[in-house]
């Protein structure tokens, strides 16, 4: 049980590493975009505030803290998506080489975050099974191991995309 608990914490740390990579990339994207998108101040402010929240420390052994951390990360995902869509209205920005490279890097980091989340869910499955199944349930109490939440996509991410919104 203890090894699985450590594996869960390691996989959660893997998500945080990828979120930090993304967080480090966001200021560069914002700097480039601000030159072209002065009227989009609200989205820049929102992304900056959410980035600060996601970068703040939290207790990875506390289920509520983990869930809040994910909620903040999801809100940042959504706002970055809005920013990327807004960029489509600025042809000069879309064609700038540094922005193209920043967007490619951002997409790569997003893929790494998704892989880290899958690994985390796999680790949580193993941990939660060991805690709930005999004899692990007896050992879990002694080791003070607790079930951890799965990473779940928010409701907005589960909805079908309406192509008409982008045409």
Short mmCIF file of C-alpha atoms in Angstrom, two decimals:
data_model
loop_
_atom_site.label_atom_id
_atom_site.label_comp_id
_atom_site.label_asym_id
_atom_site.label_seq_id
_atom_site.Cartn_x
_atom_site.Cartn_y
_atom_site.Cartn_z
CA UNK A 1 0.00 0.00 0.00
CA UNK A 2 2.79 2.41 0.87
CA UNK A 3 4.54 1.82 -2.45
CA UNK A 4 1.30 2.52 -4.29
CA UNK A 5 0.77 5.64 -2.21
CA UNK A 6 4.22 6.83 -3.26
CA UNK A 7 3.47 5.94 -6.89
CA UNK A 8 0.30 8.05 -6.74
CA UNK A 9 2.24 11.01 -5.31
CA UNK A 10 4.93 10.55 -7.96
CA UNK A 11 2.36 10.56 -10.75
CA UNK A 12 0.68 13.64 -9.26
CA UNK A 13 4.08 15.28 -9.22
CA UNK A 14 4.44 14.38 -12.92
CA UNK A 15 1.28 16.35 -13.67
CA UNK A 16 2.65 19.29 -11.71
CA UNK A 17 5.91 19.20 -13.67
CA UNK A 18 3.98 19.46 -16.93
CA UNK A 19 1.71 22.20 -15.54
CA UNK A 20 4.84 24.12 -14.55
CA UNK A 21 6.23 23.75 -18.09
CA UNK A 22 3.00 25.18 -19.43
CA UNK A 23 3.06 27.94 -16.83
CA UNK A 24 6.56 28.93 -17.87
CA UNK A 25 5.46 29.09 -21.52
CA UNK A 26 2.36 31.24 -20.93
CA UNK A 27 4.17 34.58 -20.26
CA UNK A 28 5.96 34.29 -23.61
CA UNK A 29 2.70 33.66 -25.44
CA UNK A 30 1.07 36.59 -23.63
CA UNK A 31 3.96 38.96 -24.44
CA UNK A 32 3.80 38.13 -28.12
CA UNK A 33 0.00 38.29 -28.24
CA UNK A 34 -0.25 41.59 -26.32
CA UNK A 35 1.60 43.38 -29.10
CA UNK A 36 -1.23 42.55 -31.49
CA UNK A 37 -4.25 42.11 -29.23
CA UNK A 38 -4.43 45.22 -27.03
CA UNK A 39 -8.23 45.07 -26.76
CA UNK A 40 -8.17 41.55 -25.27
CA UNK A 41 -7.09 42.79 -21.81
CA UNK A 42 -9.71 40.74 -19.90
CA UNK A 43 -8.43 37.41 -21.14
CA UNK A 44 -4.80 38.37 -20.42
CA UNK A 45 -5.74 39.28 -16.85
CA UNK A 46 -7.70 36.07 -16.36
CA UNK A 47 -4.89 33.87 -17.71
CA UNK A 48 -2.33 35.64 -15.52
CA UNK A 49 -4.44 35.24 -12.35
CA UNK A 50 -5.16 31.57 -13.04
CA UNK A 51 -1.51 30.88 -13.83
CA UNK A 52 -0.58 32.29 -10.41
CA UNK A 53 -3.15 30.03 -8.73
CA UNK A 54 -1.95 26.92 -10.57
CA UNK A 55 1.68 27.71 -9.69
CA UNK A 56 0.93 28.12 -5.98
CA UNK A 57 1.77 25.34 -3.55
CA UNK A 58 -0.90 22.91 -2.37
CA UNK A 59 -1.00 19.79 -0.20
CA UNK A 60 -0.91 16.81 -2.60
CA UNK A 61 -2.07 14.46 0.15
CA UNK A 62 -5.25 16.48 0.75
CA UNK A 63 -8.06 15.42 -1.59
CA UNK A 64 -9.77 18.83 -1.49
CA UNK A 65 -6.54 20.67 -2.27
CA UNK A 66 -5.87 18.35 -5.20
CA UNK A 67 -9.39 18.90 -6.57
CA UNK A 68 -9.07 22.70 -6.24
CA UNK A 69 -5.68 22.59 -7.96
CA UNK A 70 -7.27 20.68 -10.86
CA UNK A 71 -10.19 23.10 -11.03
CA UNK A 72 -7.75 26.00 -11.34
CA UNK A 73 -5.72 24.13 -13.98
CA UNK A 74 -8.89 23.38 -15.94
CA UNK A 75 -9.97 27.03 -15.79
CA UNK A 76 -6.52 27.98 -17.09
CA UNK A 77 -6.90 25.43 -19.92
CA UNK A 78 -10.23 26.98 -20.89
CA UNK A 79 -8.91 30.54 -20.84
CA UNK A 80 -5.85 29.59 -22.86
CA UNK A 81 -8.20 27.97 -25.37
CA UNK A 82 -10.16 31.22 -25.57
CA UNK A 83 -6.91 33.12 -26.09
CA UNK A 84 -5.79 30.77 -28.85
CA UNK A 85 -9.17 31.12 -30.59
CA UNK A 86 -9.02 34.90 -30.26
CA UNK A 87 -5.67 34.87 -32.02
CA UNK A 88 -7.42 33.63 -35.14
CA UNK A 89 -8.84 37.15 -35.55
CA UNK A 90 -5.33 38.61 -35.86
CA UNK A 91 -3.70 37.46 -39.12
CA UNK A 92 -0.44 39.31 -38.40
CA UNK A 93 -0.13 37.51 -35.08
CA UNK A 94 -1.05 34.10 -36.51
CA UNK A 95 1.66 34.35 -39.13
CA UNK A 96 4.44 35.54 -36.81
CA UNK A 97 7.09 32.82 -36.55
CA UNK A 98 7.65 33.21 -32.79
CA UNK A 99 3.93 32.79 -32.13
CA UNK A 100 3.73 29.75 -34.40
CA UNK A 101 6.61 28.15 -32.47
CA UNK A 102 5.08 29.10 -29.10
CA UNK A 103 1.76 27.52 -30.11
CA UNK A 104 3.50 24.31 -31.23
CA UNK A 105 5.37 24.10 -27.94
CA UNK A 106 2.17 24.79 -26.02
CA UNK A 107 0.39 21.96 -27.87
CA UNK A 108 3.27 19.58 -27.08
CA UNK A 109 3.09 20.48 -23.39
CA UNK A 110 -0.69 19.94 -23.42
CA UNK A 111 -0.11 16.44 -24.83
CA UNK A 112 2.41 15.76 -22.04
CA UNK A 113 -0.09 16.97 -19.44
CA UNK A 114 -2.70 14.57 -20.85
CA UNK A 115 -0.23 11.68 -20.65
CA UNK A 116 0.66 12.59 -17.07
CA UNK A 117 -3.00 12.66 -16.13
CA UNK A 118 -3.51 9.18 -17.61
CA UNK A 119 -0.53 7.89 -15.61
CA UNK A 120 -1.92 9.52 -12.46
CA UNK A 121 -5.31 7.87 -12.93
CA UNK A 122 -3.60 4.50 -13.39
CA UNK A 123 -1.66 5.01 -10.15
CA UNK A 124 -4.81 6.08 -8.31
CA UNK A 125 -6.60 2.94 -9.54
CA UNK A 126 -3.84 0.76 -8.12
CA UNK A 127 -3.73 2.69 -4.84
CA UNK A 128 -7.49 2.78 -4.34
CA UNK A 129 -7.82 -0.93 -5.17
CA UNK A 130 -5.12 -1.84 -2.67
CA UNK A 131 -6.80 0.25 0.03
CA UNK A 132 -10.24 -1.26 -0.55
CA UNK A 133 -9.38 -4.94 -1.07
CA UNK A 134 -8.38 -7.38 1.69
CA UNK A 135 -5.69 -7.53 3.11
CA UNK A 136 -4.65 -4.08 1.87
CA UNK A 137 -7.59 -2.48 3.62
CA UNK A 138 -6.11 -3.58 6.97
CA UNK A 139 -2.64 -2.31 6.10
CA UNK A 140 -4.00 0.96 4.69
CA UNK A 141 -5.37 1.95 8.09
CA UNK A 142 -1.99 1.36 9.73
CA UNK A 143 -0.16 3.21 6.95
CA UNK A 144 -2.71 6.05 7.06
CA UNK A 145 -3.20 5.68 3.31
CA UNK A 146 -6.34 7.27 1.92
CA UNK A 147 -8.13 6.95 -1.39
CA UNK A 148 -7.32 9.73 -3.82
CA UNK A 149 -9.57 11.26 -6.46
CA UNK A 150 -9.26 10.48 -10.13
CA UNK A 151 -8.52 13.27 -12.52
CA UNK A 152 -11.76 13.94 -14.38
CA UNK A 153 -12.36 16.31 -17.25
CA UNK A 154 -14.75 19.16 -16.52
CA UNK A 155 -18.22 19.19 -18.07
CA UNK A 156 -17.27 21.80 -20.68
CA UNK A 157 -14.50 19.53 -21.98
CA UNK A 158 -16.92 16.64 -22.38
CA UNK A 159 -19.34 18.57 -24.61
CA UNK A 160 -19.27 18.10 -28.36
CA UNK A 161 -17.68 20.93 -30.28
CA UNK A 162 -20.08 22.84 -32.50
CA UNK A 163 -18.17 23.47 -35.72
CA UNK A 164 -20.59 26.27 -36.67
CA UNK A 165 -19.08 28.36 -33.87
CA UNK A 166 -15.78 28.41 -35.73
CA UNK A 167 -16.94 28.94 -39.28
#
